[in-house]
Short mmCIF file of C-alpha atoms in Angstrom, two decimals:
data_model
loop_
_atom_site.label_atom_id
_atom_site.label_comp_id
_atom_site.label_asym_id
_atom_site.label_seq_id
_atom_site.Cartn_x
_atom_site.Cartn_y
_atom_site.Cartn_z
CA MET K 133 -10.45 2.58 -27.88
CA TYR K 134 -12.83 5.07 -26.27
CA ILE K 135 -14.90 3.93 -23.27
CA ASP K 136 -17.51 5.98 -21.45
CA THR K 137 -18.61 5.18 -17.90
CA ASP K 138 -19.96 6.97 -14.85
CA PHE K 139 -17.72 5.71 -12.04
CA LEU K 140 -14.23 4.49 -12.90
CA ILE K 141 -12.44 2.42 -10.26
CA ILE K 142 -8.72 2.03 -10.85
CA GLY K 143 -7.57 -1.17 -9.16
CA GLY K 144 -9.71 -4.22 -8.49
CA GLY K 145 -8.17 -5.14 -5.15
CA THR K 146 -9.72 -5.01 -1.70
CA ALA K 147 -10.93 -1.40 -1.68
CA GLY K 148 -11.82 -1.35 -5.38
CA CYS K 149 -14.08 -4.40 -5.30
CA TRP K 150 -15.80 -3.24 -2.13
CA ALA K 151 -16.34 0.24 -3.54
CA ALA K 152 -18.01 -1.21 -6.63
CA LEU K 153 -20.34 -3.40 -4.55
CA ASN K 154 -21.31 -0.52 -2.28
CA PHE K 155 -21.72 2.02 -5.07
CA ARG K 156 -24.57 -0.08 -6.41
CA LYS K 157 -26.46 0.55 -3.13
CA TYR K 158 -26.48 4.29 -3.71
CA SER K 159 -26.64 4.66 -7.48
CA ASP K 160 -27.79 2.90 -10.66
CA ALA K 161 -24.95 4.55 -12.59
CA ARG K 162 -22.42 2.49 -14.53
CA VAL K 163 -19.28 1.22 -12.83
CA LEU K 164 -16.06 0.21 -14.58
CA ILE K 165 -13.19 -1.51 -12.74
CA ALA K 166 -9.83 -1.36 -14.52
CA GLU K 167 -7.47 -4.01 -13.13
CA LYS K 168 -3.86 -4.63 -14.18
CA ALA K 169 -4.10 -8.35 -13.37
CA ASP K 170 -7.35 -10.28 -12.80
CA ILE K 171 -9.67 -9.41 -9.93
CA LYS K 172 -9.99 -13.08 -8.99
CA ARG K 173 -6.40 -13.08 -7.71
CA SER K 174 -5.14 -9.51 -7.60
CA GLY K 175 -4.03 -7.01 -5.01
CA CYS K 176 -2.55 -7.62 -1.58
CA LEU K 177 -5.07 -10.39 -0.86
CA ALA K 178 -4.11 -12.41 -3.93
CA ALA K 179 -2.61 -15.28 -1.92
CA GLY K 180 -5.05 -15.00 0.96
CA VAL K 181 -4.74 -13.91 4.57
CA ASN K 182 -5.35 -15.68 7.89
CA ALA K 183 -6.84 -12.85 9.94
CA LEU K 184 -8.76 -9.61 9.74
CA ASN K 185 -6.39 -7.44 11.72
CA ALA K 186 -8.74 -4.48 12.09
CA TYR K 187 -11.75 -5.41 14.18
CA ILE K 188 -13.39 -4.00 17.29
CA ALA K 189 -13.74 -6.85 19.80
CA PRO K 190 -16.56 -6.95 22.40
CA GLY K 191 -15.92 -4.46 25.18
CA LYS K 192 -14.02 -2.09 22.89
CA LYS K 193 -15.22 0.79 20.74
CA PRO K 194 -14.04 2.49 17.52
CA GLN K 195 -12.31 5.26 19.47
CA ASP K 196 -10.07 2.64 21.07
CA TYR K 197 -8.83 1.67 17.62
CA VAL K 198 -8.27 5.34 16.79
CA ASP K 199 -6.19 5.80 19.93
CA TYR K 200 -4.13 2.67 19.21
CA ALA K 201 -3.42 3.55 15.58
CA ARG K 202 -2.62 7.20 16.28
CA ALA K 203 -0.24 6.28 19.11
CA ASP K 204 1.49 3.74 16.87
CA ALA K 205 1.96 6.51 14.27
CA GLU K 206 3.48 8.87 16.88
CA GLY K 207 0.41 11.13 16.66
CA ILE K 208 0.81 11.97 12.97
CA ALA K 209 -2.23 10.00 11.76
CA ARG K 210 -5.58 11.71 11.13
CA GLY K 211 -8.03 10.92 13.93
CA ASP K 212 -11.05 11.92 11.85
CA LEU K 213 -10.12 9.47 9.11
CA LEU K 214 -9.32 6.72 11.59
CA LEU K 215 -12.68 7.13 13.31
CA THR K 216 -14.76 7.05 10.13
CA MET K 217 -12.82 3.94 9.11
CA ALA K 218 -13.08 2.23 12.52
CA GLU K 219 -16.84 2.72 12.59
CA GLY K 220 -17.12 0.50 9.51
CA LEU K 221 -14.71 -2.31 10.46
CA ASN K 222 -17.15 -4.74 12.04
CA ARG K 223 -19.82 -4.06 9.44
CA ALA K 224 -17.32 -4.97 6.72
CA ALA K 225 -16.36 -8.20 8.52
CA GLY K 226 -20.01 -9.20 8.81
CA LYS K 227 -20.66 -8.52 5.13
CA LEU K 228 -17.63 -10.61 4.17
CA GLU K 229 -19.01 -13.51 6.18
CA GLU K 230 -22.35 -13.15 4.37
CA LEU K 231 -20.50 -13.42 1.05
CA GLY K 232 -18.99 -16.72 2.11
CA LEU K 233 -15.80 -15.94 4.05
CA THR K 234 -15.16 -18.38 6.90
CA ILE K 235 -14.57 -16.47 10.14
CA LEU K 236 -13.60 -18.83 12.93
CA LYS K 237 -15.99 -19.04 15.90
CA ASP K 238 -15.79 -20.43 19.43
CA GLU K 239 -18.20 -22.82 21.15
CA HIS K 240 -20.52 -19.88 21.89
CA GLY K 241 -20.73 -18.84 18.24
CA GLN K 242 -18.57 -15.73 18.78
CA TYR K 243 -15.69 -14.75 16.50
CA VAL K 244 -12.32 -16.12 17.65
CA THR K 245 -10.25 -13.04 18.43
CA ARG K 246 -6.49 -12.64 18.61
CA GLY K 247 -6.05 -9.77 21.01
CA TRP K 248 -8.78 -7.12 20.97
CA ARG K 249 -8.50 -6.01 17.34
CA ASN K 250 -8.08 -9.23 15.31
CA VAL K 251 -10.35 -12.07 14.24
CA LYS K 252 -9.12 -15.34 12.73
CA ILE K 253 -10.35 -16.40 9.29
CA ASN K 254 -9.84 -19.07 6.67
CA GLY K 255 -8.94 -16.49 4.06
CA GLU K 256 -7.18 -18.33 1.26
CA ASN K 257 -10.18 -17.61 -1.00
CA ILE K 258 -11.01 -14.11 0.23
CA LYS K 259 -10.20 -12.48 -3.12
CA PRO K 260 -12.18 -14.96 -5.28
CA ILE K 261 -15.11 -14.41 -2.90
CA LEU K 262 -14.94 -10.64 -3.48
CA ALA K 263 -14.50 -11.09 -7.24
CA LYS K 264 -17.48 -13.44 -7.49
CA ALA K 265 -19.71 -10.89 -5.75
CA VAL K 266 -18.54 -8.12 -8.08
CA LEU K 267 -19.03 -10.15 -11.26
CA ALA K 268 -22.56 -11.07 -10.19
CA ARG K 269 -23.73 -7.45 -9.89
CA LYS K 270 -25.44 -5.64 -12.73
CA ASN K 271 -23.97 -2.47 -14.20
CA ILE K 272 -20.44 -3.36 -13.05
CA THR K 273 -18.00 -4.00 -15.88
CA VAL K 274 -14.51 -5.37 -15.22
CA LEU K 275 -11.56 -4.78 -17.55
CA ASN K 276 -8.86 -7.24 -16.57
CA ARG K 277 -5.28 -7.02 -17.82
CA VAL K 278 -5.57 -3.26 -18.34
CA ASN K 279 -2.92 -0.92 -16.96
CA VAL K 280 -4.07 2.63 -16.15
CA PHE K 281 -1.10 4.99 -16.27
CA GLU K 282 -2.35 8.60 -16.36
CA TYR K 283 -5.34 10.66 -15.28
CA ILE K 284 -7.16 13.00 -17.62
CA VAL K 285 -7.54 16.26 -15.71
CA LYS K 286 -8.70 19.72 -16.78
CA ASP K 287 -9.00 22.75 -14.49
CA ASN K 288 -8.38 20.49 -11.48
CA ARG K 289 -11.33 18.27 -12.36
CA ILE K 290 -10.83 14.63 -13.31
CA LEU K 291 -12.34 13.61 -16.62
CA GLY K 292 -11.13 10.01 -16.80
CA ALA K 293 -7.89 8.15 -17.44
CA TYR K 294 -5.59 6.68 -20.06
CA ALA K 295 -4.76 2.97 -20.01
CA ILE K 296 -3.15 0.27 -22.11
CA ALA K 297 -3.93 -3.41 -22.51
CA VAL K 298 -1.22 -5.64 -21.05
CA ASP K 299 -1.48 -8.35 -23.74
CA GLU K 300 -2.38 -6.53 -26.96
CA PRO K 301 -1.55 -3.16 -28.57
CA VAL K 302 -4.60 -1.22 -27.43
CA MET K 303 -4.77 2.17 -25.72
CA TYR K 304 -7.93 3.00 -23.78
CA VAL K 305 -9.29 6.51 -23.33
CA ILE K 306 -11.79 6.23 -20.49
CA SER K 307 -14.15 9.10 -19.66
CA ALA K 308 -15.91 9.13 -16.30
CA LYS K 309 -17.90 11.47 -14.07
CA ALA K 310 -15.97 10.33 -11.00
CA VAL K 311 -12.84 8.25 -10.43
CA LEU K 312 -11.70 6.19 -7.45
CA CYS K 313 -8.01 5.41 -7.13
CA ALA K 314 -7.78 2.07 -5.30
CA THR K 315 -4.36 0.88 -6.46
CA GLY K 316 -1.70 -0.57 -4.19
CA GLY K 317 1.19 1.15 -2.47
CA ALA K 318 4.77 0.94 -3.68
CA SER K 319 7.46 -1.70 -3.45
CA GLY K 320 10.68 -1.86 -5.41
CA LEU K 321 11.86 1.68 -4.70
CA TYR K 322 14.75 0.43 -2.58
CA LYS K 323 17.33 -2.31 -2.94
CA PRO K 324 15.64 -5.36 -1.40
CA ASN K 325 16.90 -7.76 1.26
CA HIS K 326 17.54 -10.29 -1.47
CA PRO K 327 18.80 -8.57 -4.64
CA GLY K 328 19.56 -10.17 -8.00
CA PHE K 329 17.58 -13.26 -8.93
CA SER K 330 15.56 -13.09 -5.68
CA ARG K 331 14.85 -9.36 -5.84
CA HIS K 332 11.08 -9.93 -5.77
CA LYS K 333 11.15 -11.95 -2.54
CA LEU K 334 9.50 -9.06 -0.79
CA TRP K 335 7.19 -8.33 2.12
CA TYR K 336 4.89 -6.38 -0.20
CA PRO K 337 3.66 -7.45 -3.68
CA PRO K 338 6.19 -6.55 -6.41
CA PHE K 339 3.41 -5.60 -8.83
CA ASN K 340 2.47 -2.66 -6.57
CA THR K 341 4.62 0.02 -8.14
CA GLY K 342 3.09 3.20 -6.76
CA ALA K 343 1.05 3.87 -9.91
CA GLY K 344 -1.76 5.58 -8.02
CA TYR K 345 0.64 7.83 -6.13
CA ALA K 346 2.54 8.75 -9.29
CA MET K 347 -0.62 9.60 -11.24
CA GLY K 348 -1.76 11.80 -8.36
CA ILE K 349 1.60 13.57 -8.14
CA ARG K 350 1.60 14.29 -11.88
CA ALA K 351 -2.00 15.53 -11.70
CA ARG K 352 -0.97 18.02 -8.98
CA ALA K 353 -3.01 16.34 -6.26
CA GLU K 354 -1.90 17.11 -2.74
CA MET K 355 -0.06 14.18 -1.18
CA THR K 356 0.67 13.54 2.49
CA THR K 357 3.06 11.76 4.86
CA LEU K 358 5.18 10.00 2.23
CA GLU K 359 8.09 10.20 4.67
CA MET K 360 6.29 7.73 6.94
CA ARG K 361 7.83 4.73 5.21
CA PHE K 362 6.79 1.28 6.32
CA ILE K 363 9.67 -1.04 7.18
CA ALA K 364 8.46 -4.42 8.32
CA LEU K 365 10.16 -6.47 11.01
CA ARG K 366 10.24 -9.99 9.58
CA CYS K 367 11.69 -13.45 10.02
CA LYS K 368 15.15 -13.43 8.46
CA ASP K 369 15.43 -14.66 4.86
CA THR K 370 11.83 -15.89 4.57
CA ILE K 371 10.33 -12.40 5.08
CA ALA K 372 7.53 -14.07 7.06
CA PRO K 373 5.46 -11.98 9.53
CA THR K 374 6.69 -11.68 13.12
CA GLY K 375 3.35 -10.62 14.62
CA THR K 376 2.10 -14.21 14.60
CA LEU K 377 5.03 -15.15 16.85
CA ALA K 378 4.83 -12.08 19.07
CA GLN K 379 1.06 -12.28 19.59
CA GLY K 380 0.44 -15.99 19.09
CA VAL K 381 2.99 -17.33 21.59
CA GLY K 382 4.09 -14.14 23.33
CA ALA K 383 7.61 -14.34 21.86
CA LYS K 384 9.84 -11.53 23.16
CA GLN K 385 12.54 -9.79 21.14
CA ILE K 386 15.99 -10.74 22.41
CA ASN K 387 19.58 -10.00 21.37
CA SER K 388 22.43 -12.48 20.94
CA ALA K 389 23.06 -12.46 24.71
CA GLY K 390 19.47 -13.50 25.36
CA GLU K 391 18.53 -10.09 26.78
CA VAL K 392 14.96 -8.86 26.19
CA TYR K 393 15.38 -5.50 24.49
CA GLU K 394 11.80 -4.63 23.51
CA ASP K 395 11.18 -3.29 27.04
CA LYS K 396 14.03 -0.84 26.50
CA TYR K 397 12.87 0.57 23.15
CA GLY K 398 9.09 0.04 23.21
CA ILE K 399 6.67 -2.21 21.37
CA THR K 400 5.01 -0.02 18.75
CA THR K 401 5.61 -1.04 15.15
CA SER K 402 8.42 1.47 14.63
CA GLN K 403 9.96 0.86 18.06
CA ARG K 404 10.25 -2.89 17.47
CA LEU K 405 12.21 -2.21 14.28
CA HIS K 406 14.27 0.61 15.79
CA GLY K 407 15.29 -1.55 18.73
CA THR K 408 16.43 -4.34 16.42
CA VAL K 409 18.48 -1.94 14.28
CA MET K 410 20.10 -0.34 17.35
CA GLU K 411 20.99 -3.70 18.92
CA ASN K 412 22.68 -4.77 15.71
CA LEU K 413 24.56 -1.47 15.37
CA SER K 414 25.69 -1.79 18.98
CA GLY K 415 27.22 -5.19 18.32
CA ARG K 416 24.58 -7.12 20.25
CA GLY K 417 23.05 -8.82 17.23
CA PRO K 418 21.83 -10.92 15.64
CA CYS K 419 18.36 -10.48 17.12
CA TYR K 420 15.63 -13.07 17.63
CA LEU K 421 12.10 -13.73 18.74
CA LYS K 422 12.37 -16.04 21.74
CA THR K 423 10.43 -19.16 20.85
CA LYS K 424 12.73 -21.75 22.39
CA GLY K 425 10.81 -23.69 25.01
CA ILE K 426 7.27 -23.19 23.67
CA THR K 427 4.97 -26.22 23.87
CA LYS K 428 4.56 -28.72 21.04
CA GLU K 429 0.95 -27.59 20.68
CA GLN K 430 2.03 -23.98 20.27
CA GLU K 431 4.69 -25.07 17.81
CA MET K 432 2.21 -26.96 15.64
CA ASP K 433 -0.16 -23.98 15.68
CA LEU K 434 2.69 -21.80 14.37
CA VAL K 435 3.60 -24.25 11.62
CA LYS K 436 -0.04 -24.38 10.49
CA ALA K 437 -0.45 -20.60 10.69
CA TYR K 438 2.61 -19.96 8.52
CA LEU K 439 1.58 -22.63 6.00
CA ASN K 440 -1.54 -20.49 5.52
CA MET K 441 0.21 -17.16 4.89
CA ALA K 442 4.00 -17.60 4.56
CA PRO K 443 4.74 -21.27 3.78
CA SER K 444 8.45 -20.65 3.26
CA GLN K 445 8.81 -20.21 7.04
CA SER K 446 7.11 -23.53 7.86
CA LEU K 447 9.09 -25.30 5.14
CA ARG K 448 12.33 -23.89 6.53
CA TRP K 449 11.51 -25.19 10.00
CA LEU K 450 10.55 -28.62 8.69
CA GLU K 451 13.46 -28.99 6.26
CA SER K 452 16.09 -27.96 8.81
CA GLY K 453 14.55 -29.93 11.65
CA GLN K 454 15.10 -26.86 13.82
CA LEU K 455 11.55 -26.12 14.87
CA PRO K 456 10.74 -22.98 16.86
CA SER K 457 10.54 -24.87 20.18
CA VAL K 458 14.25 -25.73 19.93
CA LYS K 459 15.67 -22.68 18.15
CA ASN K 460 14.78 -18.99 18.38
CA VAL K 461 13.68 -17.25 15.18
CA GLU K 462 16.12 -14.68 13.82
CA ILE K 463 14.55 -11.36 12.73
CA GLU K 464 15.51 -8.42 10.51
CA GLY K 465 14.00 -5.37 8.86
CA THR K 466 12.89 -5.20 5.23
CA GLU K 467 13.61 -2.48 2.73
CA PRO K 468 11.27 0.56 3.04
CA TYR K 469 7.87 0.59 1.38
CA ILE K 470 5.34 3.35 0.77
CA THR K 471 1.85 2.35 1.84
CA GLY K 472 -1.21 4.05 3.27
CA GLY K 473 -2.57 0.78 4.64
CA HIS K 474 0.14 0.06 7.20
CA ALA K 475 1.62 3.57 7.42
CA ALA K 476 -0.13 6.82 6.44
CA ALA K 477 1.34 7.79 3.06
CA GLY K 478 -0.92 8.77 0.19
CA TYR K 479 -3.43 11.29 -1.09
CA TRP K 480 -4.51 14.08 1.23
CA VAL K 481 -8.23 13.35 1.58
CA ASP K 482 -11.19 14.54 3.61
CA THR K 483 -13.50 12.26 5.60
CA ASN K 484 -15.40 11.35 2.41
CA ARG K 485 -12.05 10.24 0.88
CA LYS K 486 -12.18 13.07 -1.64
CA THR K 487 -8.76 14.16 -2.89
CA THR K 488 -7.86 17.73 -3.79
CA VAL K 489 -8.65 17.00 -7.46
CA ARG K 490 -12.39 17.43 -7.99
CA GLY K 491 -14.12 14.13 -8.74
CA LEU K 492 -11.14 12.02 -7.70
CA PHE K 493 -11.47 9.81 -4.62
CA ALA K 494 -8.96 7.50 -2.92
CA ALA K 495 -9.34 4.42 -0.74
CA GLY K 496 -7.12 1.69 0.66
CA ASP K 497 -3.35 1.80 0.31
CA VAL K 498 -3.27 5.08 -1.63
CA ALA K 499 -5.46 7.07 0.79
CA GLY K 500 -3.17 8.89 3.20
CA GLY K 501 -3.51 9.85 6.85
CA CYS K 502 -5.21 6.64 7.99
CA PRO K 503 -2.86 3.74 8.82
CA GLN K 504 -3.56 0.22 10.18
CA LYS K 505 -6.29 -0.62 7.63
CA TYR K 506 -5.56 -4.34 7.49
CA VAL K 507 -8.24 -5.50 5.00
CA THR K 508 -11.42 -4.37 6.78
CA GLY K 509 -10.15 -0.79 6.91
CA ALA K 510 -9.63 -0.80 3.15
CA LEU K 511 -13.17 -2.16 2.77
CA ALA K 512 -14.56 0.57 5.01
CA GLU K 513 -12.78 3.27 3.01
CA GLY K 514 -14.06 1.78 -0.25
CA GLU K 515 -17.60 2.05 1.11
CA ILE K 516 -17.08 5.66 2.24
CA ALA K 517 -15.62 6.69 -1.12
CA ALA K 518 -18.38 4.92 -3.07
CA ARG K 519 -21.09 6.71 -1.09
CA ALA K 520 -19.42 10.07 -1.72
CA ALA K 521 -18.89 9.33 -5.43
CA ALA K 522 -22.56 8.42 -5.82
CA LYS K 523 -23.53 11.85 -4.49
CA TYR K 524 -21.06 13.43 -6.94
CA MET K 525 -22.82 11.81 -9.93
CA GLY K 526 -24.81 14.99 -10.56
CA GLU K 527 -21.87 16.38 -12.52
CA LYS K 528 -22.22 16.47 -16.31
CA THR K 529 -20.40 13.89 -18.42
CA PRO K 530 -16.99 15.36 -19.28
CA GLN K 531 -15.92 16.07 -22.84
CA LEU K 532 -12.47 14.71 -23.69
CA ASN K 533 -9.93 16.35 -25.96
CA THR K 534 -9.26 13.85 -28.77
CA ASN K 535 -6.11 15.74 -29.83
CA GLU K 536 -4.61 15.20 -26.39
CA ALA K 537 -5.49 11.51 -26.53
CA GLU K 538 -3.77 11.21 -29.91
CA ALA K 539 -0.64 12.88 -28.50
CA VAL K 540 -0.54 10.33 -25.66
CA LYS K 541 -0.91 7.52 -28.21
CA GLN K 542 1.99 8.86 -30.26
CA PHE K 543 4.11 9.14 -27.12
CA LEU K 544 3.48 5.50 -26.29
CA GLU K 545 4.20 4.38 -29.84
CA GLY K 546 7.46 6.33 -29.85
CA SER K 547 8.41 5.32 -26.31
CA GLY K 548 11.99 6.48 -26.53
CA GLY K 549 13.09 5.35 -29.95
CA VAL K 550 16.80 5.73 -29.18
CA ASN K 551 19.19 2.80 -29.44
CA VAL K 552 20.58 2.55 -25.92
CA SER K 553 22.57 -0.16 -24.16
CA PHE K 554 20.61 -0.16 -20.89
CA THR K 555 17.27 -1.78 -20.08
CA VAL K 556 14.36 -1.16 -17.71
CA ASP K 557 15.89 -3.73 -15.33
CA ASP K 558 19.23 -1.89 -15.42
CA LEU K 559 17.63 1.42 -14.47
CA GLU K 560 15.43 -0.22 -11.82
CA GLU K 561 18.47 -1.75 -10.13
CA GLU K 562 20.33 1.54 -10.32
CA MET K 563 17.33 3.38 -8.81
CA GLN K 564 17.19 0.87 -5.95
CA ALA K 565 20.94 1.21 -5.33
CA VAL K 566 20.65 5.01 -5.23
CA MET K 567 17.74 4.95 -2.80
CA ASP K 568 19.46 2.36 -0.63
CA LYS K 569 22.72 4.29 -0.36
CA TYR K 570 21.51 7.88 -0.26
CA ALA K 571 17.87 7.83 0.90
CA GLY K 572 17.90 5.53 3.90
CA GLY K 573 17.79 1.91 2.78
CA ILE K 574 18.97 -1.30 4.43
CA GLY K 575 22.60 -0.63 3.50
CA THR K 576 22.72 2.45 5.73
CA SER K 577 20.49 1.03 8.50
CA TYR K 578 17.73 3.33 7.17
CA ARG K 579 19.78 6.49 7.86
CA PHE K 580 20.26 9.48 5.59
CA SER K 581 21.40 13.10 5.69
CA GLU K 582 20.50 16.33 3.94
CA ALA K 583 23.59 15.94 1.76
CA SER K 584 22.83 12.33 0.84
CA LEU K 585 19.22 13.18 -0.08
CA LYS K 586 20.47 15.90 -2.41
CA ILE K 587 22.67 13.35 -4.16
CA ALA K 588 19.74 10.94 -4.35
CA ASP K 589 17.53 13.54 -6.01
CA GLU K 590 20.19 14.40 -8.61
CA LYS K 591 20.72 10.76 -9.48
CA ILE K 592 17.00 9.97 -9.68
CA GLN K 593 16.49 12.93 -12.03
CA GLU K 594 19.23 11.56 -14.26
CA LEU K 595 17.57 8.14 -14.28
CA GLU K 596 14.29 9.82 -15.28
CA LYS K 597 16.02 11.27 -18.32
CA GLN K 598 17.50 7.90 -19.21
CA SER K 599 14.11 6.20 -18.88
CA ASN K 600 12.78 8.48 -21.63
CA LEU K 601 15.26 6.93 -24.08
CA ILE K 602 14.18 3.31 -23.70
CA SER K 603 12.07 1.67 -26.40
CA ALA K 604 9.55 -1.05 -25.61
CA THR K 605 9.26 -3.95 -28.08
CA ASP K 606 5.94 -5.33 -26.81
CA MET K 607 3.09 -4.41 -24.45
CA GLN K 608 4.55 -6.16 -21.41
CA GLU K 609 7.82 -4.26 -21.83
CA LEU K 610 5.81 -1.04 -22.15
CA VAL K 611 4.05 -1.84 -18.87
CA TYR K 612 7.43 -2.40 -17.19
CA LEU K 613 8.70 0.90 -18.57
CA LEU K 614 5.65 2.79 -17.30
CA GLU K 615 6.08 1.13 -13.89
CA LEU K 616 9.70 2.27 -13.75
CA LYS K 617 8.61 5.83 -14.49
CA GLU K 618 6.00 5.58 -11.73
CA ARG K 619 8.60 4.51 -9.21
CA LEU K 620 10.99 7.29 -10.26
CA THR K 621 8.22 9.90 -9.91
CA LEU K 622 7.43 8.62 -6.43
CA CYS K 623 11.11 8.51 -5.46
CA ARG K 624 11.46 12.22 -6.14
CA SER K 625 8.47 13.13 -3.97
CA LEU K 626 9.63 10.77 -1.23
CA ILE K 627 13.08 12.37 -1.17
CA VAL K 628 11.50 15.80 -0.68
CA HIS K 629 9.34 14.50 2.18
CA LEU K 630 12.33 12.86 3.85
CA SER K 631 14.24 16.13 3.67
CA VAL K 632 11.67 17.84 5.93
CA GLY K 633 10.72 14.74 7.91
CA LYS K 634 11.92 16.13 11.26
CA GLU K 635 8.71 18.16 11.54
CA THR K 636 6.39 16.63 14.16
CA GLU K 637 3.73 19.31 14.70
CA TYR K 638 2.46 19.28 11.15
CA TYR K 639 1.45 16.91 8.40
CA ILE K 640 4.09 17.09 5.69
CA ASN K 641 2.18 17.46 2.42
CA SER K 642 3.36 18.24 -1.10
CA ARG K 643 2.16 19.19 -4.55
CA LEU K 644 3.88 19.33 -7.94
CA GLU K 645 4.08 22.96 -9.06
CA ASN K 646 5.74 23.97 -12.35
CA GLY K 647 7.95 20.90 -12.36
CA ARG K 648 9.02 21.29 -8.73
CA ILE K 649 7.64 19.59 -5.64
CA SER K 650 6.38 22.19 -3.18
CA VAL K 651 6.07 21.33 0.52
CA ILE K 652 2.87 22.20 2.39
CA LEU K 653 2.83 21.99 6.19
CA ARG K 654 -0.70 21.48 7.51
CA PRO K 655 -1.58 21.69 11.23
CA LEU K 656 -2.40 18.39 12.94
CA VAL K 657 -6.09 17.52 13.17
CA ARG K 658 -6.57 17.37 16.92
CA GLU K 659 -8.84 15.14 19.00
CA GLY K 660 -12.47 15.72 18.03
CA GLU K 661 -11.60 17.90 15.03
CA VAL K 662 -12.59 17.07 11.44
CA TYR K 663 -10.84 18.25 8.28
CA GLU K 664 -12.79 18.84 5.06
CA HIS K 665 -11.48 20.41 1.85
#
């Protein structure tokens, strides 16, 4: 099926919905959102969230947020991107409230803050609120249950994308003047904390497979900072957030001897994890957040907070009878994830969120260089990208090559065609085992060597070959196969980035050239500087 639009948005999550809403302010052109699930409950906000963790509280300014986020990223983040994002944080929060989001207020009518960069919300319906606003706007069309898997690019200009329906045998050929990639980051690259039946009990949504990254890599877009993996410090087994404990009741990180170790290692995101790993390796584990002795009021606040965002933690406390006031909460690290929302991995973009492929923009988790987005940051980037895309609308409508589209269709219909004994699940588990053992997963306490990365790359290439032999019997299986290929593509680029990850005075960028991933070292954008393509 051929579809023609002006502005194609791939991914109807936080950034995608916001980009569509804002694009309508600047242009009357047609907008099409292609969403793998349903925009009413898709993306990282599908289950809701209890705070907007990127907000400039009274007395602070956007530059303060830039300084915080850049320091947390050890100076590798892009200050120009952080500033343009930070300037839009509070505006995004206000617009969300206008759409119907409940932001908690004190007796003076001011937002209830948690620290100087968070505001509390009742956010269980944040995604339906966004979806309702999108569906009410004219000239915005939403294609739910459609999986975009490849860009259409000619002479480094994007012409559109190929997609398939998840539920019926339909391939879409979508032509567009401009495209925004607003897909999620990547989970499932590494062996998870809980393999086997519970392998999708993750910190990050399992349906985020790195599709946007993989499409960019294959289209020869320049990517950045993939080596900055995000490894969350979480409550053991439940994978519930630890920040609510650390910030909400001031819980300190302690080892098995009751010693506070966070003062020794530091309290940035990476330092909290590093300290926990080192204490365990030194035989002083297990490690905990010290909650024993908190008040009953604090305890009840924690139970309520976790019921809102990670109910398994509250249920564990209640079922065991060992509430946080009487027993400290054990903590551990997750498997590594690739995300531009918490860390800085993604497309190399300029301040307008333009990628190095003409007409292709990126926002949210796939836009690199700008960490700590935390909902409002993704909204701000969606607005920036939409404004830039609207200006780009002067380009002529691209002409697609129907022969190339037919070749893609035949590839999908063939989809391997060889009778093999292994399945997508088999190869996915093998990929995760390889990455865990040789590319710094939980099993090696996140450590790797030059030799182990070489082995990882060889094994991932072999799995890529095997993935080409698998046949899909229905559309859902075809989606799973394409997702496996996306993860394998991203694994290869990640391995290359990790191999040069010791560099601290440059951004580690890469581009696919003649089948090989070439490394590009770009100088850091210093304070007050701005990078544009």
